[in-house]
Amino acid sequence: MAPRRSRAKVSPSLVPFGRRFRRYREAKGWSQENVARRARDGEGVTSQYIGQVETGRTRCTREFAETMDRELEAGGELIELWEDFVKGATFPTWYEWLPVEETAAELTCYSLSLVHGLLQTPAYAEVLLYGDKGKVDERIERQSILTRQLPPPPGCTFLIDEGVLLREVGNPQIMREQFDHLVAAPQALGVAVHVVRMRGDHLGNASSFTIATMEDMVEVAYIESPARGFTLEENDEIAALRRALREVRALALPVDQSLDFIRKVQTERWT
């Protein structure tokens, strides 16, 4: 089940930290670009990330809070606010995935049964969403993160189980159009598309999942179930998905071979 659009992309528990952080920045007379360059021991982050932190749209790490507390001469207040408000802030419910997806630096997506929502054509999505135009429009709108100019699109890797290519959605014409989109995606969207050869003996057979790497290198994951999706961030949960991802990657074809494989299935099955 795909996530629906969040009613509120701002997390209330993150707002106090972000508001105070912004006040310290403005007191210094620094722009978001200026303070962004000082993060991660000088490696920096984007100004868009600073904006997300200030508005409560994403979390930051304690390391980020410590660096900013030092740079902004906050006297430990930002660290205290992080402990009080940010540390315990989670993404516990399924509909909160979209703000994570929108602010991720990198997305690694494994699809076990259906084409990932970010790569679905409108016709393919319409079948899956039972013709609900509003939901279809929302799903297609999500795909704008792949073509936006600012902030830059996330780096995306799509791992597609071979079974996805064999499972009819709608009719052969919809499948042909969807296959054309998959073949064009690497060049048109700058994403990597890999076909994972179908086997029954790897951890990826449990569920589709997506791992988002945020700009501060924190990882958040999303998995699906028939009832709803779940957003995960605990270390042991992420580690389990990483193990599954390693097994999936081991079965994945290179991009050029994957595109040839998609074309072959399209010709043999959907014409």
GROMACS .gro file of N, CA and C in nm, residues 35-190:
model
  468
   35VAL      N    1   2.530   2.940   0.717
   35VAL     CA    2   2.535   2.843   0.825
   35VAL      C    3   2.546   2.701   0.771
   36ALA      N    4   2.490   2.676   0.652
   36ALA     CA    5   2.496   2.542   0.592
   36ALA      C    6   2.640   2.500   0.567
   37ARG      N    7   2.725   2.596   0.530
   37ARG     CA    8   2.865   2.563   0.500
   37ARG      C    9   2.943   2.522   0.624
   38ARG      N   10   2.891   2.553   0.742
   38ARG     CA   11   2.963   2.525   0.866
   38ARG      C   12   2.929   2.389   0.925
   39ALA      N   13   2.829   2.321   0.870
   39ALA     CA   14   2.786   2.192   0.923
   39ALA      C   15   2.883   2.081   0.884
   40ARG      N   16   2.872   1.970   0.957
   40ARG     CA   17   2.951   1.849   0.930
   40ARG      C   18   3.100   1.880   0.920
   41ASP      N   19   3.149   1.955   1.018
   41ASP     CA   20   3.293   1.987   1.025
   41ASP      C   21   3.345   2.050   0.898
   42GLY      N   22   3.264   2.138   0.842
   42GLY     CA   23   3.307   2.210   0.723
   42GLY      C   24   3.269   2.145   0.592
   43GLU      N   25   3.223   2.019   0.595
   43GLU     CA   26   3.179   1.955   0.472
   43GLU      C   27   3.051   2.019   0.420
   44GLY      N   28   2.970   2.067   0.513
   44GLY     CA   29   2.852   2.142   0.477
   44GLY      C   30   2.732   2.058   0.440
   45VAL      N   31   2.617   2.125   0.438
   45VAL     CA   32   2.491   2.069   0.389
   45VAL      C   33   2.431   2.175   0.298
   46THR      N   34   2.318   2.147   0.238
   46THR     CA   35   2.256   2.246   0.151
   46THR      C   36   2.172   2.344   0.234
   47SER      N   37   2.150   2.461   0.179
   47SER     CA   38   2.066   2.559   0.247
   47SER      C   39   1.923   2.508   0.259
   48GLN      N   40   1.881   2.422   0.164
   48GLN     CA   41   1.747   2.366   0.172
   48GLN      C   42   1.732   2.278   0.296
   49TYR      N   43   1.838   2.207   0.330
   49TYR     CA   44   1.833   2.124   0.451
   49TYR      C   45   1.817   2.211   0.574
   50ILE      N   46   1.889   2.322   0.579
   50ILE     CA   47   1.876   2.414   0.692
   50ILE      C   48   1.732   2.462   0.702
   51GLY      N   49   1.673   2.494   0.587
   51GLY     CA   50   1.534   2.537   0.587
   51GLY      C   51   1.440   2.430   0.639
   52GLN      N   52   1.467   2.304   0.605
   52GLN     CA   53   1.384   2.193   0.653
   52GLN      C   54   1.395   2.179   0.804
   53VAL      N   55   1.516   2.194   0.857
   53VAL     CA   56   1.535   2.185   1.002
   53VAL      C   57   1.463   2.300   1.072
   54GLU      N   58   1.475   2.420   1.018
   54GLU     CA   59   1.417   2.536   1.083
   54GLU      C   60   1.264   2.534   1.085
   55THR      N   61   1.204   2.468   0.988
   55THR     CA   62   1.058   2.464   0.981
   55THR      C   63   0.998   2.336   1.037
   56GLY      N   64   1.082   2.248   1.093
   56GLY     CA   65   1.031   2.126   1.154
   56GLY      C   66   0.992   2.019   1.055
   57ARG      N   67   1.046   2.026   0.934
   57ARG     CA   68   1.011   1.928   0.831
   57ARG      C   69   1.106   1.809   0.828
   58THR      N   70   1.217   1.818   0.900
   58THR     CA   71   1.307   1.704   0.908
   58THR      C   72   1.385   1.712   1.038
   59ARG      N   73   1.436   1.600   1.079
   59ARG     CA   74   1.516   1.596   1.201
   59ARG      C   75   1.662   1.619   1.169
   60CYS      N   76   1.737   1.651   1.271
   60CYS     CA   77   1.882   1.658   1.256
   60CYS      C   78   1.945   1.566   1.360
   61THR      N   79   2.071   1.535   1.343
   61THR     CA   80   2.141   1.450   1.438
   61THR      C   81   2.192   1.533   1.555
   62ARG      N   82   2.230   1.465   1.662
   62ARG     CA   83   2.290   1.533   1.776
   62ARG      C   84   2.421   1.599   1.733
   63GLU      N   85   2.495   1.532   1.646
   63GLU     CA   86   2.621   1.590   1.597
   63GLU      C   87   2.596   1.725   1.529
   64PHE      N   88   2.490   1.732   1.449
   64PHE     CA   89   2.455   1.858   1.385
   64PHE      C   90   2.422   1.963   1.490
   65ALA      N   91   2.342   1.924   1.590
   65ALA     CA   92   2.304   2.018   1.695
   65ALA      C   93   2.426   2.068   1.772
   66GLU      N   94   2.520   1.978   1.799
   66GLU     CA   95   2.641   2.018   1.872
   66GLU      C   96   2.725   2.116   1.790
   67THR      N   97   2.737   2.087   1.661
   67THR     CA   98   2.814   2.177   1.574
   67THR      C   99   2.750   2.314   1.565
   68MET      N  100   2.619   2.317   1.546
   68MET     CA  101   2.549   2.444   1.535
   68MET      C  102   2.549   2.520   1.667
   69ASP      N  103   2.539   2.448   1.778
   69ASP     CA  104   2.544   2.513   1.909
   69ASP      C  105   2.678   2.584   1.927
   70ARG      N  106   2.784   2.518   1.882
   70ARG     CA  107   2.918   2.578   1.892
   70ARG      C  108   2.933   2.696   1.797
   71GLU      N  109   2.893   2.678   1.672
   71GLU     CA  110   2.910   2.783   1.572
   71GLU      C  111   2.824   2.905   1.603
   72LEU      N  112   2.704   2.881   1.655
   72LEU     CA  113   2.612   2.991   1.683
   72LEU      C  114   2.626   3.045   1.824
   73GLU      N  115   2.719   2.985   1.900
   73GLU     CA  116   2.745   3.028   2.038
   73GLU      C  117   2.616   3.029   2.120
   74ALA      N  118   2.549   2.915   2.118
   74ALA     CA  119   2.421   2.901   2.186
   74ALA      C  120   2.435   2.857   2.331
   75GLY      N  121   2.556   2.832   2.377
   75GLY     CA  122   2.578   2.799   2.517
   75GLY      C  123   2.512   2.671   2.563
   76GLY      N  124   2.495   2.577   2.474
   76GLY     CA  125   2.436   2.448   2.510
   76GLY      C  126   2.286   2.441   2.494
   77GLU      N  127   2.221   2.553   2.461
   77GLU     CA  128   2.075   2.552   2.452
   77GLU      C  129   2.026   2.465   2.338
   78LEU      N  130   2.093   2.468   2.222
   78LEU     CA  131   2.048   2.386   2.110
   78LEU      C  132   2.063   2.238   2.141
   79ILE      N  133   2.167   2.203   2.217
   79ILE     CA  134   2.185   2.063   2.255
   79ILE      C  135   2.073   2.020   2.350
   80GLU      N  136   2.038   2.107   2.444
   80GLU     CA  137   1.929   2.076   2.536
   80GLU      C  138   1.797   2.062   2.461
   81LEU      N  139   1.771   2.151   2.367
   81LEU     CA  140   1.649   2.142   2.288
   81LEU      C  141   1.647   2.015   2.205
   82TRP      N  142   1.763   1.976   2.152
   82TRP     CA  143   1.770   1.851   2.075
   82TRP      C  144   1.732   1.733   2.164
   83GLU      N  145   1.785   1.731   2.287
   83GLU     CA  146   1.755   1.622   2.380
   83GLU      C  147   1.606   1.621   2.416
   84ASP      N  148   1.549   1.739   2.434
   84ASP     CA  149   1.410   1.748   2.479
   84ASP      C  150   1.309   1.723   2.367
   85PHE      N  151   1.339   1.768   2.246
   85PHE     CA  152   1.238   1.766   2.141
   85PHE      C  153   1.273   1.680   2.019
   86VAL      N  154   1.401   1.678   1.982
   86VAL     CA  155   1.438   1.611   1.858
   86VAL      C  156   1.472   1.464   1.881
   87LYS      N  157   1.541   1.436   1.990
   87LYS     CA  158   1.586   1.300   2.016
   87LYS      C  159   1.472   1.200   2.012
   88GLY      N  160   1.360   1.235   2.073
   88GLY     CA  161   1.248   1.143   2.080
   88GLY      C  162   1.150   1.156   1.965
   89ALA      N  163   1.180   1.247   1.872
   89ALA     CA  164   1.089   1.265   1.758
   89ALA      C  165   1.113   1.154   1.658
   90THR      N  166   1.011   1.081   1.628
   90THR     CA  167   1.023   0.970   1.533
   90THR      C  168   0.930   0.993   1.416
   91PHE      N  169   0.937   0.906   1.320
   91PHE     CA  170   0.843   0.904   1.209
   91PHE      C  171   0.762   0.776   1.224
   92PRO      N  172   0.672   0.771   1.324
   92PRO     CA  173   0.613   0.643   1.363
   92PRO      C  174   0.497   0.596   1.276
   93THR      N  175   0.433   0.684   1.201
   93THR     CA  176   0.313   0.643   1.131
   93THR      C  177   0.332   0.647   0.981
   94TRP      N  178   0.255   0.566   0.913
   94TRP     CA  179   0.277   0.541   0.771
   94TRP      C  180   0.267   0.666   0.687
   95TYR      N  181   0.178   0.761   0.721
   95TYR     CA  182   0.161   0.875   0.632
   95TYR      C  183   0.271   0.978   0.647
   96GLU      N  184   0.364   0.958   0.740
   96GLU     CA  185   0.472   1.055   0.757
   96GLU      C  186   0.592   1.023   0.668
   97TRP      N  187   0.581   0.922   0.583
   97TRP     CA  188   0.693   0.888   0.496
   97TRP      C  189   0.720   0.995   0.392
   98LEU      N  190   0.618   1.059   0.340
   98LEU     CA  191   0.637   1.151   0.229
   98LEU      C  192   0.732   1.266   0.260
   99PRO      N  193   0.728   1.329   0.378
   99PRO     CA  194   0.829   1.431   0.406
   99PRO      C  195   0.971   1.375   0.406
  100VAL      N  196   0.985   1.247   0.446
  100VAL     CA  197   1.116   1.184   0.441
  100VAL      C  198   1.160   1.167   0.296
  101GLU      N  199   1.071   1.116   0.214
  101GLU     CA  200   1.101   1.094   0.072
  101GLU      C  201   1.140   1.225   0.004
  102GLU      N  202   1.069   1.332   0.038
  102GLU     CA  203   1.091   1.461  -0.027
  102GLU      C  204   1.223   1.527   0.013
  103THR      N  205   1.275   1.493   0.130
  103THR     CA  206   1.396   1.559   0.179
  103THR      C  207   1.518   1.468   0.178
  104ALA      N  208   1.503   1.345   0.127
  104ALA     CA  209   1.615   1.251   0.126
  104ALA      C  210   1.722   1.293   0.027
  105ALA      N  211   1.846   1.262   0.060
  105ALA     CA  212   1.956   1.283  -0.033
  105ALA      C  213   1.969   1.165  -0.128
  106GLU      N  214   1.927   1.048  -0.081
  106GLU     CA  215   1.937   0.926  -0.162
  106GLU      C  216   1.823   0.832  -0.129
  107LEU      N  217   1.769   0.766  -0.229
  107LEU     CA  218   1.663   0.667  -0.210
  107LEU      C  219   1.704   0.537  -0.279
  108THR      N  220   1.697   0.428  -0.204
  108THR     CA  221   1.721   0.295  -0.261
  108THR      C  222   1.591   0.217  -0.245
  109CYS      N  223   1.530   0.181  -0.357
  109CYS     CA  224   1.394   0.127  -0.356
  109CYS      C  225   1.393  -0.014  -0.413
  110TYR      N  226   1.342  -0.109  -0.336
  110TYR     CA  227   1.327  -0.245  -0.384
  110TYR      C  228   1.179  -0.277  -0.400
  111SER      N  229   1.139  -0.318  -0.520
  111SER     CA  230   0.999  -0.349  -0.550
  111SER      C  231   0.984  -0.498  -0.574
  112LEU      N  232   0.904  -0.561  -0.489
  112LEU     CA  233   0.886  -0.705  -0.498
  112LEU      C  234   0.771  -0.745  -0.590
  113SER      N  235   0.663  -0.666  -0.589
  113SER     CA  236   0.544  -0.709  -0.662
  113SER      C  237   0.494  -0.610  -0.766
  114LEU      N  238   0.518  -0.479  -0.746
  114LEU     CA  239   0.467  -0.377  -0.837
  114LEU      C  240   0.575  -0.274  -0.863
  115VAL      N  241   0.562  -0.202  -0.974
  115VAL     CA  242   0.654  -0.093  -1.002
  115VAL      C  243   0.643   0.011  -0.892
  116HIS      N  244   0.756   0.063  -0.849
  116HIS     CA  245   0.757   0.163  -0.742
  116HIS      C  246   0.677   0.286  -0.783
  117GLY      N  247   0.608   0.347  -0.688
  117GLY     CA  248   0.523   0.462  -0.716
  117GLY      C  249   0.594   0.576  -0.787
  118LEU      N  250   0.722   0.595  -0.761
  118LEU     CA  251   0.796   0.703  -0.825
  118LEU      C  252   0.822   0.678  -0.973
  119LEU      N  253   0.801   0.554  -1.018
  119LEU     CA  254   0.823   0.520  -1.158
  119LEU      C  255   0.696   0.477  -1.230
  120GLN      N  256   0.582   0.485  -1.165
  120GLN     CA  257   0.458   0.440  -1.228
  120GLN      C  258   0.407   0.542  -1.329
  121THR      N  259   0.352   0.492  -1.439
  121THR     CA  260   0.282   0.580  -1.533
  121THR      C  261   0.144   0.610  -1.477
  122PRO      N  262   0.079   0.716  -1.523
  122PRO     CA  263  -0.057   0.746  -1.474
  122PRO      C  264  -0.154   0.631  -1.496
  123ALA      N  265  -0.146   0.564  -1.611
  123ALA     CA  266  -0.240   0.455  -1.639
  123ALA      C  267  -0.218   0.337  -1.545
  124TYR      N  268  -0.092   0.305  -1.519
  124TYR     CA  269  -0.058   0.196  -1.427
  124TYR      C  270  -0.108   0.229  -1.287
  125ALA      N  271  -0.083   0.354  -1.243
  125ALA     CA  272  -0.126   0.397  -1.110
  125ALA      C  273  -0.279   0.398  -1.100
  126GLU      N  274  -0.346   0.436  -1.207
  126GLU     CA  275  -0.492   0.443  -1.205
  126GLU      C  276  -0.554   0.306  -1.180
  127VAL      N  277  -0.496   0.203  -1.238
  127VAL     CA  278  -0.546   0.068  -1.213
  127VAL      C  279  -0.529   0.031  -1.066
  128LEU      N  280  -0.410   0.056  -1.013
  128LEU     CA  281  -0.381   0.019  -0.874
  128LEU      C  282  -0.465   0.097  -0.774
  129LEU      N  283  -0.503   0.219  -0.811
  129LEU     CA  284  -0.580   0.305  -0.721
  129LEU      C  285  -0.728   0.307  -0.756
  130TYR      N  286  -0.770   0.209  -0.834
  130TYR     CA  287  -0.912   0.189  -0.866
  130TYR      C  288  -0.977   0.314  -0.924
  131GLY      N  289  -0.902   0.384  -1.008
  131GLY     CA  290  -0.957   0.497  -1.080
  131GLY      C  291  -0.978   0.623  -1.000
  132ASP      N  292  -0.928   0.628  -0.876
  132ASP     CA  293  -0.942   0.748  -0.793
  132ASP      C  294  -0.848   0.857  -0.847
  133LYS      N  295  -0.904   0.954  -0.919
  133LYS     CA  296  -0.823   1.055  -0.987
  133LYS      C  297  -0.741   1.137  -0.888
  134GLY      N  298  -0.798   1.171  -0.773
  134GLY     CA  299  -0.724   1.249  -0.675
  134GLY      C  300  -0.600   1.177  -0.627
  135LYS      N  301  -0.614   1.048  -0.598
  135LYS     CA  302  -0.500   0.971  -0.551
  135LYS      C  303  -0.396   0.951  -0.662
  136VAL      N  304  -0.445   0.934  -0.785
  136VAL     CA  305  -0.352   0.921  -0.897
  136VAL      C  306  -0.272   1.049  -0.914
  137ASP      N  307  -0.339   1.163  -0.907
  137ASP     CA  308  -0.270   1.292  -0.920
  137ASP      C  309  -0.165   1.310  -0.811
  138GLU      N  310  -0.199   1.270  -0.689
  138GLU     CA  311  -0.103   1.281  -0.579
  138GLU      C  312   0.020   1.193  -0.604
  139ARG      N  313  -0.006   1.071  -0.654
  139ARG     CA  314   0.107   0.982  -0.679
  139ARG      C  315   0.198   1.038  -0.789
  140ILE      N  316   0.140   1.089  -0.893
  140ILE     CA  317   0.221   1.146  -1.001
  140ILE      C  318   0.292   1.272  -0.952
  141GLU      N  319   0.227   1.349  -0.867
  141GLU     CA  320   0.290   1.468  -0.811
  141GLU      C  321   0.416   1.432  -0.731
  142ARG      N  322   0.411   1.319  -0.661
  142ARG     CA  323   0.528   1.274  -0.585
  142ARG      C  324   0.651   1.262  -0.674
  143GLN      N  325   0.629   1.225  -0.799
  143GLN     CA  326   0.740   1.199  -0.890
  143GLN      C  327   0.818   1.326  -0.926
  144SER      N  328   0.763   1.442  -0.891
  144SER     CA  329   0.832   1.568  -0.922
  144SER      C  330   0.965   1.580  -0.850
  145ILE      N  331   0.987   1.502  -0.744
  145ILE     CA  332   1.117   1.509  -0.676
  145ILE      C  333   1.229   1.460  -0.766
  146LEU      N  334   1.195   1.384  -0.872
  146LEU     CA  335   1.296   1.331  -0.963
  146LEU      C  336   1.336   1.433  -1.070
  147THR      N  337   1.255   1.536  -1.088
  147THR     CA  338   1.282   1.633  -1.195
  147THR      C  339   1.298   1.776  -1.144
  148ARG      N  340   1.289   1.797  -1.015
  148ARG     CA  341   1.297   1.933  -0.962
  148ARG      C  342   1.438   1.989  -0.980
  149GLN      N  343   1.447   2.121  -0.976
  149GLN     CA  344   1.576   2.188  -0.988
  149GLN      C  345   1.637   2.216  -0.852
  150LEU      N  346   1.559   2.271  -0.761
  150LEU     CA  347   1.606   2.302  -0.626
  150LEU      C  348   1.503   2.254  -0.525
  151PRO      N  349   1.550   2.180  -0.423
  151PRO     CA  350   1.685   2.125  -0.413
  151PRO      C  351   1.707   2.018  -0.520
  152PRO      N  352   1.830   1.978  -0.543
  152PRO     CA  353   1.855   1.876  -0.646
  152PRO      C  354   1.780   1.747  -0.616
  153PRO      N  355   1.745   1.671  -0.718
  153PRO     CA  356   1.676   1.544  -0.695
  153PRO      C  357   1.762   1.449  -0.612
  154PRO      N  358   1.699   1.360  -0.537
  154PRO     CA  359   1.777   1.259  -0.465
  154PRO      C  360   1.840   1.162  -0.564
  155GLY      N  361   1.951   1.105  -0.526
  155GLY     CA  362   2.006   0.996  -0.606
  155GLY      C  363   1.920   0.873  -0.584
  156CYS      N  364   1.868   0.816  -0.692
  156CYS     CA  365   1.771   0.707  -0.679
  156CYS      C  366   1.819   0.580  -0.747
  157THR      N  367   1.806   0.470  -0.676
  157THR     CA  368   1.832   0.337  -0.730
  157THR      C  369   1.705   0.255  -0.714
  158PHE      N  370   1.655   0.202  -0.824
  158PHE     CA  371   1.534   0.120  -0.822
  158PHE      C  372   1.571  -0.024  -0.855
  159LEU      N  373   1.545  -0.115  -0.762
  159LEU     CA  374   1.569  -0.257  -0.780
  159LEU      C  375   1.434  -0.324  -0.797
  160ILE      N  376   1.411  -0.381  -0.915
  160ILE     CA  377   1.279  -0.433  -0.951
  160ILE      C  378   1.285  -0.584  -0.965
  161ASP      N  379   1.211  -0.655  -0.882
  161ASP     CA  380   1.207  -0.800  -0.893
  161ASP      C  381   1.152  -0.841  -1.030
  162GLU      N  382   1.209  -0.945  -1.085
  162GLU     CA  383   1.168  -0.994  -1.216
  162GLU      C  384   1.018  -1.021  -1.223
  163GLY      N  385   0.960  -1.065  -1.110
  163GLY     CA  386   0.817  -1.094  -1.107
  163GLY      C  387   0.730  -0.973  -1.135
  164VAL      N  388   0.780  -0.853  -1.104
  164VAL     CA  389   0.706  -0.730  -1.132
  164VAL      C  390   0.680  -0.717  -1.282
  165LEU      N  391   0.776  -0.759  -1.362
  165LEU     CA  392   0.766  -0.747  -1.507
  165LEU      C  393   0.668  -0.847  -1.566
  166LEU      N  394   0.638  -0.953  -1.492
  166LEU     CA  395   0.550  -1.059  -1.542
  166LEU      C  396   0.407  -1.043  -1.493
  167ARG      N  397   0.385  -0.954  -1.398
  167ARG     CA  398   0.254  -0.939  -1.336
  167ARG      C  399   0.172  -0.833  -1.409
  168GLU      N  400   0.064  -0.874  -1.471
  168GLU     CA  401  -0.016  -0.780  -1.549
  168GLU      C  402  -0.093  -0.685  -1.458
  169VAL      N  403  -0.085  -0.558  -1.492
  169VAL     CA  404  -0.163  -0.453  -1.426
  169VAL      C  405  -0.246  -0.385  -1.535
  170GLY      N  406  -0.376  -0.401  -1.529
  170GLY     CA  407  -0.462  -0.341  -1.630
  170GLY      C  408  -0.473  -0.425  -1.754
  171ASN      N  409  -0.390  -0.395  -1.853
  171ASN     CA  410  -0.394  -0.467  -1.981
  171ASN      C  411  -0.257  -0.456  -2.047
  172PRO      N  412  -0.234  -0.531  -2.155
  172PRO     CA  413  -0.102  -0.528  -2.220
  172PRO      C  414  -0.058  -0.388  -2.265
  173GLN      N  415  -0.151  -0.305  -2.308
  173GLN     CA  416  -0.113  -0.171  -2.351
  173GLN      C  417  -0.057  -0.089  -2.234
  174ILE      N  418  -0.121  -0.098  -2.119
  174ILE     CA  419  -0.070  -0.029  -1.999
  174ILE      C  420   0.068  -0.081  -1.964
  175MET      N  421   0.086  -0.212  -1.976
  175MET     CA  422   0.216  -0.271  -1.944
  175MET      C  423   0.323  -0.223  -2.043
  176ARG      N  424   0.289  -0.215  -2.172
  176ARG     CA  425   0.386  -0.168  -2.271
  176ARG      C  426   0.429  -0.025  -2.240
  177GLU      N  427   0.333   0.060  -2.207
  177GLU     CA  428   0.364   0.199  -2.174
  177GLU      C  429   0.451   0.207  -2.049
  178GLN      N  430   0.420   0.122  -1.952
  178GLN     CA  431   0.499   0.121  -1.828
  178GLN      C  432   0.642   0.075  -1.856
  179PHE      N  433   0.656  -0.024  -1.942
  179PHE     CA  434   0.790  -0.073  -1.976
  179PHE      C  435   0.868   0.034  -2.051
  180ASP      N  436   0.802   0.107  -2.141
  180ASP     CA  437   0.869   0.216  -2.212
  180ASP      C  438   0.923   0.318  -2.112
  181HIS      N  439   0.843   0.347  -2.009
  181HIS     CA  440   0.884   0.444  -1.908
  181HIS      C  441   1.005   0.393  -1.829
  182LEU      N  442   1.004   0.267  -1.795
  182LEU     CA  443   1.116   0.209  -1.720
  182LEU      C  444   1.245   0.214  -1.802
  183VAL      N  445   1.235   0.183  -1.930
  183VAL     CA  446   1.352   0.183  -2.017
  183VAL      C  447   1.408   0.324  -2.034
  184ALA      N  448   1.319   0.422  -2.038
  184ALA     CA  449   1.363   0.561  -2.059
  184ALA      C  450   1.413   0.627  -1.931
  185ALA      N  451   1.375   0.573  -1.816
  185ALA     CA  452   1.401   0.641  -1.688
  185ALA      C  453   1.548   0.672  -1.659
  186PRO      N  454   1.642   0.580  -1.684
  186PRO     CA  455   1.781   0.613  -1.651
  186PRO      C  456   1.832   0.738  -1.722
  187GLN      N  457   1.801   0.752  -1.849
  187GLN     CA  458   1.848   0.869  -1.921
  187GLN      C  459   1.760   0.991  -1.895
  188ALA      N  460   1.629   0.972  -1.891
  188ALA     CA  461   1.538   1.086  -1.875
  188ALA      C  462   1.537   1.142  -1.734
  189LEU      N  463   1.553   1.055  -1.635
  189LEU     CA  464   1.540   1.097  -1.496
  189LEU      C  465   1.670   1.088  -1.417
  190GLY      N  466   1.773   1.028  -1.476
  190GLY     CA  467   1.900   1.016  -1.405
  190GLY      C  468   1.897   0.918  -1.290
   0.00000   0.00000   0.00000
